[in-house]
Amino acid sequence: MDFDAVKQRRALQSRSYVSLAPNLIHLKTAYGHHEAAFEVEAGIASVTFYHGDPVQSAELLMAAAEAVTAEDRSITSVVFEGHQASLPPHIADAGGRLDSAILWQWPSLWLPQLSYPLPPVQEMTAGRYHPRRPAKPKGTIYRRFIPWLEREITFTVADPETDLAAFHRWMNDEQVNTIWEDAGSIDKHREILEERIADPHVLPLIGSFADIPFGYFEVYWAKENRLGPFYDADDYDRGWHVAIGEPGYRGKKWISAWLPSLMHFIFLDDPRTKRIVGEPRASHEQQIRNLDRSGFAKVKHFDFPHKRALLVMLGRERFFGDRLWVPAS
């Protein structure tokens, strides 16, 4: 069977899954409803479908593998009873076993639009030598079903026309302003959004749960960022900032969804990105604990002009090898 990535993106843009009982899942995809049971032994999940024939659907098999591995770090690979040949050869081994670390690095399962890497043409910006960055995407760039919340998370490129009111309200929230220090008028916030959108090194995003916007995120290329001079930044290192604007979406259960999902997006967006970095305020103990639980290593303290910061770093190999898309228990 030829594996059509365009068809896969279309088919898998919307999917969900729930546990009906231990080791029994119900899948809902563009191919309909399916039930599958699985048994786990020595980190290998063996999956059997009860309803529907997935033999001609690699997309459905991969959706089932996602469901099985979405909440359990102990599962390192998945096999399908009687359907191994339906998987594309470049994602499964000769025995039909699908490695979870390969599955979760397959961009078109979660990215509705793929940003293929540009050739590494170098250029200079403000005295910093770095690769030319790709054009900014528009619209939704990541979607993932979160089984423990039973809802979908999406990241969408910020748009001043549709997102300004929420961004303005969030930046004037007392808790957000304590960190961001960007409270002000709606005109000020329009200028901030327009500046971020125009800046090639920053991708401003709106995070939503079940189509309800809850926060603002910035993903940036570290080499051109203010952080770049404070460590030996790789050409494709990326960092991020976050402002959770809606108070009802603060707390552990929400962080367990948006934080690994944002890291997942960053690693999927460019396969050359080996490290994700951050620079939380050194005194922000709760944020640092959250990062520590999410796999970030503490590298060093350093001083920005406006704050004392802690450099933290998450490696691609750590994220996928330790299956950190599953939150810490």
PDB file of N, CA and C in Angstrom, residues 73 144 148 217 240 242 251-264 266-267 275-278 280 285-298 312-329:
ATOM      1  N   ARG A  73       3.881   5.781  29.775  1.00  0.00           N
ATOM      2  CA  ARG A  73       5.292   5.886  29.393  1.00  0.00           C
ATOM      3  C   ARG A  73       5.975   4.538  29.281  1.00  0.00           C
ATOM      4  N   ARG A 144      -3.958  18.184  18.971  1.00  0.00           N
ATOM      5  CA  ARG A 144      -3.748  16.910  19.643  1.00  0.00           C
ATOM      6  C   ARG A 144      -4.910  16.655  20.594  1.00  0.00           C
ATOM      7  N   TRP A 148      -6.756  12.564  28.980  1.00  0.00           N
ATOM      8  CA  TRP A 148      -7.101  12.754  30.389  1.00  0.00           C
ATOM      9  C   TRP A 148      -7.974  13.996  30.606  1.00  0.00           C
ATOM     10  N   PHE A 217       1.363  32.188  23.661  1.00  0.00           N
ATOM     11  CA  PHE A 217       2.676  31.549  23.659  1.00  0.00           C
ATOM     12  C   PHE A 217       3.548  32.206  22.586  1.00  0.00           C
ATOM     13  N   TRP A 240      10.803  29.435  24.371  1.00  0.00           N
ATOM     14  CA  TRP A 240       9.374  29.738  24.429  1.00  0.00           C
ATOM     15  C   TRP A 240       9.058  30.596  25.651  1.00  0.00           C
ATOM     16  N   VAL A 242       5.322  31.940  27.865  1.00  0.00           N
ATOM     17  CA  VAL A 242       3.913  31.586  28.032  1.00  0.00           C
ATOM     18  C   VAL A 242       3.228  32.587  28.955  1.00  0.00           C
ATOM     19  N   GLY A 251      -3.099  25.683  36.565  1.00  0.00           N
ATOM     20  CA  GLY A 251      -3.078  24.537  37.452  1.00  0.00           C
ATOM     21  C   GLY A 251      -2.544  23.299  36.774  1.00  0.00           C
ATOM     22  N   LYS A 252      -2.301  22.275  37.581  1.00  0.00           N
ATOM     23  CA  LYS A 252      -1.576  21.082  37.161  1.00  0.00           C
ATOM     24  C   LYS A 252      -2.226  20.357  35.994  1.00  0.00           C
ATOM     25  N   LYS A 253      -3.552  20.151  36.026  1.00  0.00           N
ATOM     26  CA  LYS A 253      -4.163  19.322  34.973  1.00  0.00           C
ATOM     27  C   LYS A 253      -4.049  19.978  33.603  1.00  0.00           C
ATOM     28  N   TRP A 254      -4.031  21.324  33.580  1.00  0.00           N
ATOM     29  CA  TRP A 254      -3.904  22.015  32.300  1.00  0.00           C
ATOM     30  C   TRP A 254      -2.446  22.062  31.849  1.00  0.00           C
ATOM     31  N   ILE A 255      -1.532  22.318  32.790  1.00  0.00           N
ATOM     32  CA  ILE A 255      -0.107  22.317  32.446  1.00  0.00           C
ATOM     33  C   ILE A 255       0.306  20.956  31.895  1.00  0.00           C
ATOM     34  N   SER A 256      -0.263  19.878  32.454  1.00  0.00           N
ATOM     35  CA  SER A 256       0.088  18.533  32.000  1.00  0.00           C
ATOM     36  C   SER A 256      -0.276  18.309  30.540  1.00  0.00           C
ATOM     37  N   ALA A 257      -1.152  19.161  30.005  1.00  0.00           N
ATOM     38  CA  ALA A 257      -1.547  19.046  28.600  1.00  0.00           C
ATOM     39  C   ALA A 257      -0.812  20.034  27.704  1.00  0.00           C
ATOM     40  N   TRP A 258      -0.824  21.331  28.090  1.00  0.00           N
ATOM     41  CA  TRP A 258      -0.250  22.309  27.160  1.00  0.00           C
ATOM     42  C   TRP A 258       1.271  22.287  27.114  1.00  0.00           C
ATOM     43  N   LEU A 259       1.933  21.999  28.258  1.00  0.00           N
ATOM     44  CA  LEU A 259       3.393  22.076  28.248  1.00  0.00           C
ATOM     45  C   LEU A 259       4.013  20.983  27.365  1.00  0.00           C
ATOM     46  N   PRO A 260       3.689  19.686  27.559  1.00  0.00           N
ATOM     47  CA  PRO A 260       4.273  18.691  26.654  1.00  0.00           C
ATOM     48  C   PRO A 260       3.786  18.842  25.218  1.00  0.00           C
ATOM     49  N   SER A 261       2.584  19.368  25.030  1.00  0.00           N
ATOM     50  CA  SER A 261       2.092  19.564  23.660  1.00  0.00           C
ATOM     51  C   SER A 261       2.882  20.659  22.951  1.00  0.00           C
ATOM     52  N   LEU A 262       3.210  21.738  23.661  1.00  0.00           N
ATOM     53  CA  LEU A 262       4.012  22.789  23.042  1.00  0.00           C
ATOM     54  C   LEU A 262       5.407  22.280  22.718  1.00  0.00           C
ATOM     55  N   MET A 263       6.012  21.506  23.635  1.00  0.00           N
ATOM     56  CA  MET A 263       7.326  20.942  23.358  1.00  0.00           C
ATOM     57  C   MET A 263       7.258  19.993  22.153  1.00  0.00           C
ATOM     58  N   HIS A 264       6.181  19.214  22.094  1.00  0.00           N
ATOM     59  CA  HIS A 264       5.979  18.290  20.981  1.00  0.00           C
ATOM     60  C   HIS A 264       5.917  19.062  19.662  1.00  0.00           C
ATOM     61  N   ILE A 266       7.200  21.989  18.947  1.00  0.00           N
ATOM     62  CA  ILE A 266       8.506  22.565  18.605  1.00  0.00           C
ATOM     63  C   ILE A 266       9.419  21.520  17.984  1.00  0.00           C
ATOM     64  N   PHE A 267       9.454  20.329  18.566  1.00  0.00           N
ATOM     65  CA  PHE A 267      10.314  19.286  18.010  1.00  0.00           C
ATOM     66  C   PHE A 267       9.815  18.796  16.655  1.00  0.00           C
ATOM     67  N   ARG A 275      17.302  20.845  20.795  1.00  0.00           N
ATOM     68  CA  ARG A 275      17.171  21.331  22.169  1.00  0.00           C
ATOM     69  C   ARG A 275      16.117  22.442  22.234  1.00  0.00           C
ATOM     70  N   ILE A 276      15.353  22.424  23.304  1.00  0.00           N
ATOM     71  CA  ILE A 276      14.443  23.517  23.627  1.00  0.00           C
ATOM     72  C   ILE A 276      14.961  24.170  24.900  1.00  0.00           C
ATOM     73  N   VAL A 277      15.042  25.495  24.887  1.00  0.00           N
ATOM     74  CA  VAL A 277      15.596  26.213  26.028  1.00  0.00           C
ATOM     75  C   VAL A 277      14.539  27.142  26.630  1.00  0.00           C
ATOM     76  N   GLY A 278      14.790  27.546  27.859  1.00  0.00           N
ATOM     77  CA  GLY A 278      13.929  28.496  28.539  1.00  0.00           C
ATOM     78  C   GLY A 278      14.736  29.312  29.519  1.00  0.00           C
ATOM     79  N   PRO A 280      13.318  30.985  32.735  1.00  0.00           N
ATOM     80  CA  PRO A 280      12.403  31.475  33.764  1.00  0.00           C
ATOM     81  C   PRO A 280      13.128  32.345  34.791  1.00  0.00           C
ATOM     82  N   GLU A 285       9.697  29.746  41.619  1.00  0.00           N
ATOM     83  CA  GLU A 285       9.913  28.366  42.037  1.00  0.00           C
ATOM     84  C   GLU A 285       8.887  27.400  41.446  1.00  0.00           C
ATOM     85  N   GLN A 286       7.624  27.814  41.367  1.00  0.00           N
ATOM     86  CA  GLN A 286       6.597  26.917  40.848  1.00  0.00           C
ATOM     87  C   GLN A 286       6.844  26.584  39.387  1.00  0.00           C
ATOM     88  N   GLN A 287       7.181  27.586  38.573  1.00  0.00           N
ATOM     89  CA  GLN A 287       7.459  27.325  37.164  1.00  0.00           C
ATOM     90  C   GLN A 287       8.665  26.402  37.014  1.00  0.00           C
ATOM     91  N   ILE A 288       9.682  26.614  37.814  1.00  0.00           N
ATOM     92  CA  ILE A 288      10.874  25.771  37.729  1.00  0.00           C
ATOM     93  C   ILE A 288      10.551  24.336  38.114  1.00  0.00           C
ATOM     94  N   ARG A 289       9.708  24.150  39.129  1.00  0.00           N
ATOM     95  CA  ARG A 289       9.285  22.787  39.490  1.00  0.00           C
ATOM     96  C   ARG A 289       8.519  22.135  38.343  1.00  0.00           C
ATOM     97  N   ASN A 290       7.654  22.904  37.678  1.00  0.00           N
ATOM     98  CA  ASN A 290       6.912  22.356  36.535  1.00  0.00           C
ATOM     99  C   ASN A 290       7.852  21.938  35.411  1.00  0.00           C
ATOM    100  N   LEU A 291       8.863  22.752  35.149  1.00  0.00           N
ATOM    101  CA  LEU A 291       9.829  22.431  34.099  1.00  0.00           C
ATOM    102  C   LEU A 291      10.657  21.208  34.474  1.00  0.00           C
ATOM    103  N   ASP A 292      11.021  21.113  35.727  1.00  0.00           N
ATOM    104  CA  ASP A 292      11.793  19.961  36.198  1.00  0.00           C
ATOM    105  C   ASP A 292      10.990  18.671  36.014  1.00  0.00           C
ATOM    106  N   ARG A 293       9.705  18.699  36.341  1.00  0.00           N
ATOM    107  CA  ARG A 293       8.838  17.529  36.184  1.00  0.00           C
ATOM    108  C   ARG A 293       8.639  17.181  34.710  1.00  0.00           C
ATOM    109  N   SER A 294       8.850  18.161  33.834  1.00  0.00           N
ATOM    110  CA  SER A 294       8.617  17.955  32.407  1.00  0.00           C
ATOM    111  C   SER A 294       9.880  17.605  31.645  1.00  0.00           C
ATOM    112  N   GLY A 295      10.989  17.381  32.354  1.00  0.00           N
ATOM    113  CA  GLY A 295      12.199  16.892  31.711  1.00  0.00           C
ATOM    114  C   GLY A 295      13.271  17.920  31.438  1.00  0.00           C
ATOM    115  N   PHE A 296      13.036  19.173  31.808  1.00  0.00           N
ATOM    116  CA  PHE A 296      14.042  20.210  31.571  1.00  0.00           C
ATOM    117  C   PHE A 296      15.186  20.087  32.587  1.00  0.00           C
ATOM    118  N   ALA A 297      16.397  20.196  32.085  1.00  0.00           N
ATOM    119  CA  ALA A 297      17.579  20.216  32.941  1.00  0.00           C
ATOM    120  C   ALA A 297      17.903  21.653  33.332  1.00  0.00           C
ATOM    121  N   LYS A 298      18.346  21.837  34.559  1.00  0.00           N
ATOM    122  CA  LYS A 298      18.801  23.156  35.013  1.00  0.00           C
ATOM    123  C   LYS A 298      20.272  23.303  34.606  1.00  0.00           C
ATOM    124  N   VAL A 312      17.281  26.714  31.350  1.00  0.00           N
ATOM    125  CA  VAL A 312      16.831  25.327  31.390  1.00  0.00           C
ATOM    126  C   VAL A 312      16.832  24.781  29.968  1.00  0.00           C
ATOM    127  N   MET A 313      16.930  23.457  29.837  1.00  0.00           N
ATOM    128  CA  MET A 313      17.101  22.860  28.515  1.00  0.00           C
ATOM    129  C   MET A 313      16.476  21.468  28.469  1.00  0.00           C
ATOM    130  N   LEU A 314      15.752  21.202  27.378  1.00  0.00           N
ATOM    131  CA  LEU A 314      15.138  19.900  27.135  1.00  0.00           C
ATOM    132  C   LEU A 314      15.646  19.363  25.806  1.00  0.00           C
ATOM    133  N   GLY A 315      16.233  18.162  25.801  1.00  0.00           N
ATOM    134  CA  GLY A 315      16.760  17.563  24.585  1.00  0.00           C
ATOM    135  C   GLY A 315      15.728  16.726  23.854  1.00  0.00           C
ATOM    136  N   ARG A 316      15.833  16.707  22.530  1.00  0.00           N
ATOM    137  CA  ARG A 316      14.940  15.878  21.725  1.00  0.00           C
ATOM    138  C   ARG A 316      15.012  14.417  22.149  1.00  0.00           C
ATOM    139  N   GLU A 317      16.226  13.902  22.349  1.00  0.00           N
ATOM    140  CA  GLU A 317      16.382  12.503  22.715  1.00  0.00           C
ATOM    141  C   GLU A 317      15.720  12.211  24.062  1.00  0.00           C
ATOM    142  N   ARG A 318      15.837  13.147  24.997  1.00  0.00           N
ATOM    143  CA  ARG A 318      15.185  12.969  26.300  1.00  0.00           C
ATOM    144  C   ARG A 318      13.666  12.961  26.141  1.00  0.00           C
ATOM    145  N   PHE A 319      13.125  13.902  25.379  1.00  0.00           N
ATOM    146  CA  PHE A 319      11.667  14.020  25.246  1.00  0.00           C
ATOM    147  C   PHE A 319      11.065  12.765  24.643  1.00  0.00           C
ATOM    148  N   PHE A 320      11.607  12.316  23.511  1.00  0.00           N
ATOM    149  CA  PHE A 320      11.025  11.158  22.843  1.00  0.00           C
ATOM    150  C   PHE A 320      11.489   9.843  23.454  1.00  0.00           C
ATOM    151  N   GLY A 321      12.746   9.788  23.874  1.00  0.00           N
ATOM    152  CA  GLY A 321      13.251   8.554  24.466  1.00  0.00           C
ATOM    153  C   GLY A 321      12.570   8.205  25.778  1.00  0.00           C
ATOM    154  N   ASP A 322      12.258   9.222  26.590  1.00  0.00           N
ATOM    155  CA  ASP A 322      11.577   9.004  27.864  1.00  0.00           C
ATOM    156  C   ASP A 322      10.069   9.186  27.750  1.00  0.00           C
ATOM    157  N   ARG A 323       9.580   9.427  26.529  1.00  0.00           N
ATOM    158  CA  ARG A 323       8.136   9.523  26.237  1.00  0.00           C
ATOM    159  C   ARG A 323       7.475  10.579  27.116  1.00  0.00           C
ATOM    160  N   LEU A 324       8.040  11.802  27.045  1.00  0.00           N
ATOM    161  CA  LEU A 324       7.588  12.872  27.914  1.00  0.00           C
ATOM    162  C   LEU A 324       6.341  13.581  27.398  1.00  0.00           C
ATOM    163  N   TRP A 325       5.765  13.102  26.285  1.00  0.00           N
ATOM    164  CA  TRP A 325       4.435  13.593  25.916  1.00  0.00           C
ATOM    165  C   TRP A 325       3.402  13.116  26.948  1.00  0.00           C
ATOM    166  N   VAL A 326       3.765  12.093  27.709  1.00  0.00           N
ATOM    167  CA  VAL A 326       2.944  11.655  28.835  1.00  0.00           C
ATOM    168  C   VAL A 326       3.399  12.429  30.068  1.00  0.00           C
ATOM    169  N   PRO A 327       2.505  13.160  30.746  1.00  0.00           N
ATOM    170  CA  PRO A 327       2.935  13.965  31.895  1.00  0.00           C
ATOM    171  C   PRO A 327       3.385  13.097  33.063  1.00  0.00           C
ATOM    172  N   ALA A 328       4.218  13.679  33.904  1.00  0.00           N
ATOM    173  CA  ALA A 328       4.651  12.974  35.112  1.00  0.00           C
ATOM    174  C   ALA A 328       3.447  12.717  36.002  1.00  0.00           C
ATOM    175  N   SER A 329       3.426  11.557  36.648  1.00  0.00           N
ATOM    176  CA  SER A 329       2.295  11.210  37.509  1.00  0.00           C
ATOM    177  C   SER A 329       2.371  11.979  38.825  1.00  0.00           C
TER     178      SER A 329
END
